[in-house]
Coordinates of C-alpha atoms in Angstrom, one line a residue:
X1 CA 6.3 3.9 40.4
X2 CA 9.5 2.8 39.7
X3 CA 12.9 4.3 41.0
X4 CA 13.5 6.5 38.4
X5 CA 10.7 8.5 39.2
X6 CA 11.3 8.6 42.5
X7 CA 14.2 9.9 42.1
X8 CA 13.0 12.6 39.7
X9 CA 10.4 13.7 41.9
X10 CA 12.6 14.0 44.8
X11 CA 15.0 15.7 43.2
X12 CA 12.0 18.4 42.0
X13 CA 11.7 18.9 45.6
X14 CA 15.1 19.6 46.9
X15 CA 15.7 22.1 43.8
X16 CA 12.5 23.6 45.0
X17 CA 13.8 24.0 48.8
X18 CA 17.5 25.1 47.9
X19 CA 15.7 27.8 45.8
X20 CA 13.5 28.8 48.7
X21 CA 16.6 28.8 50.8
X22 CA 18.3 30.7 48.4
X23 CA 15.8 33.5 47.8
X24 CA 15.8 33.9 51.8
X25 CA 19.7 34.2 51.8
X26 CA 19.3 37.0 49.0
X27 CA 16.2 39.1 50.6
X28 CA 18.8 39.3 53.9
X29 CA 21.6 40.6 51.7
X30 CA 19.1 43.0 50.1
X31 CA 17.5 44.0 53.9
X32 CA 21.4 44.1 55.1
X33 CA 21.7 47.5 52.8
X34 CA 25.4 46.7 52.4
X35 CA 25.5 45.9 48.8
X36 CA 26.3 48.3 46.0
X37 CA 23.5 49.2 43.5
X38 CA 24.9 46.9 40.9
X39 CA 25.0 44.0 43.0
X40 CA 21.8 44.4 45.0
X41 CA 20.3 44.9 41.4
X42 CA 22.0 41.8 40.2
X43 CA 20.3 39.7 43.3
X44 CA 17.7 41.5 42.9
X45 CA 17.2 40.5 38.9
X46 CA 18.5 36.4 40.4
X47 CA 15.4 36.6 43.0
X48 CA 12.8 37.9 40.8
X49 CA 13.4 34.8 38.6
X50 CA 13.8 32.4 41.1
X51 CA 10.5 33.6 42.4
X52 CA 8.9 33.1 39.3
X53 CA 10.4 29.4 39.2
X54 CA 9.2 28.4 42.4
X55 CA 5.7 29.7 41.8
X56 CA 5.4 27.9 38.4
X57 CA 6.9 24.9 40.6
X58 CA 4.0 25.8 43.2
X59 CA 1.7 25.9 40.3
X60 CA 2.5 22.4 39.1
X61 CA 2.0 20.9 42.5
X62 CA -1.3 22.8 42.7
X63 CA -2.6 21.2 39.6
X64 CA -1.5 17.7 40.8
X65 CA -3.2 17.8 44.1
X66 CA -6.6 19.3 42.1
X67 CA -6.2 16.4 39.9
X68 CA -6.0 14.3 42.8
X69 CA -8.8 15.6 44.3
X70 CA -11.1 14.9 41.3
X71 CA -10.0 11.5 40.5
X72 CA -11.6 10.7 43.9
X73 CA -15.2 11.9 43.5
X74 CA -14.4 15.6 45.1
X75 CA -14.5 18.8 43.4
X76 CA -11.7 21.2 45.2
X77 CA -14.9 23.7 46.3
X78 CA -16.1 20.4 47.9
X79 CA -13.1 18.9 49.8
X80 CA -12.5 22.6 50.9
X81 CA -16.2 23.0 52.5
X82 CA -15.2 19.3 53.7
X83 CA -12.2 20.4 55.7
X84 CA -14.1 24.0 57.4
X85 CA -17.3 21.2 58.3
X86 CA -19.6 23.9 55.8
X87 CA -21.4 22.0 54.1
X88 CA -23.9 20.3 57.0
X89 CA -24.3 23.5 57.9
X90 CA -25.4 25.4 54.5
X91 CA -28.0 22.6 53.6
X92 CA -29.2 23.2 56.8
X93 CA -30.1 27.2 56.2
X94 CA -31.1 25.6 52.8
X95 CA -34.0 23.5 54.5
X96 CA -34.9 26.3 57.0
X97 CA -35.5 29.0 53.7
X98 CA -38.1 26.0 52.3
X99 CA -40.1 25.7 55.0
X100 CA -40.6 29.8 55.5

């Protein structure tokens, strides 16, 4: 990966984190109640679409990790059975149904 991309990426991450810091500065000033309906509307309207840009960001990152995932041999149903130690335990049941 060259520098470039480094760079990119990382700057990908800070815009996500300044956004997420920013949405938590506007839900206090909505909470606070001390802004006039016009102005808590306008944050309002700001936070709604930064929302919606740090879930498409969250989407993205999502898809990369699944991606991930199946380039090495796992499904995501698989590697998620593999972290709650499942799937021992459900071929196990599996075996005990047979032999019944």
């Amino acid at each position: 990966m060259s520098k470039q991309n480094t760079k990119k990426e990382d700057r990908s991450v800070f815009r996500f984190d300044s956004a997420l810091t920013e949405l938590e500065g506007m839900v206090e000033q909505l909470e606070s109640g001390q802004l006039g309906l016009e102005v808590a509307m306008d944050v309002f309207e700001k936070s709604v679409n930064l929302t919606r840009n740090c879930q498409q960001a969250l989407d993205k990152a999502q898809q990369r990790v699944e991606t991930l995932i199946e380039q090495h041999g796992l499904t995501t149903s698989e590697s998620e059975h593999a972290e709650e130690g499942e799937g021992d335990d459900e071929d196990y049941e599996d075996d005990e149904d047979e032999v019944e």
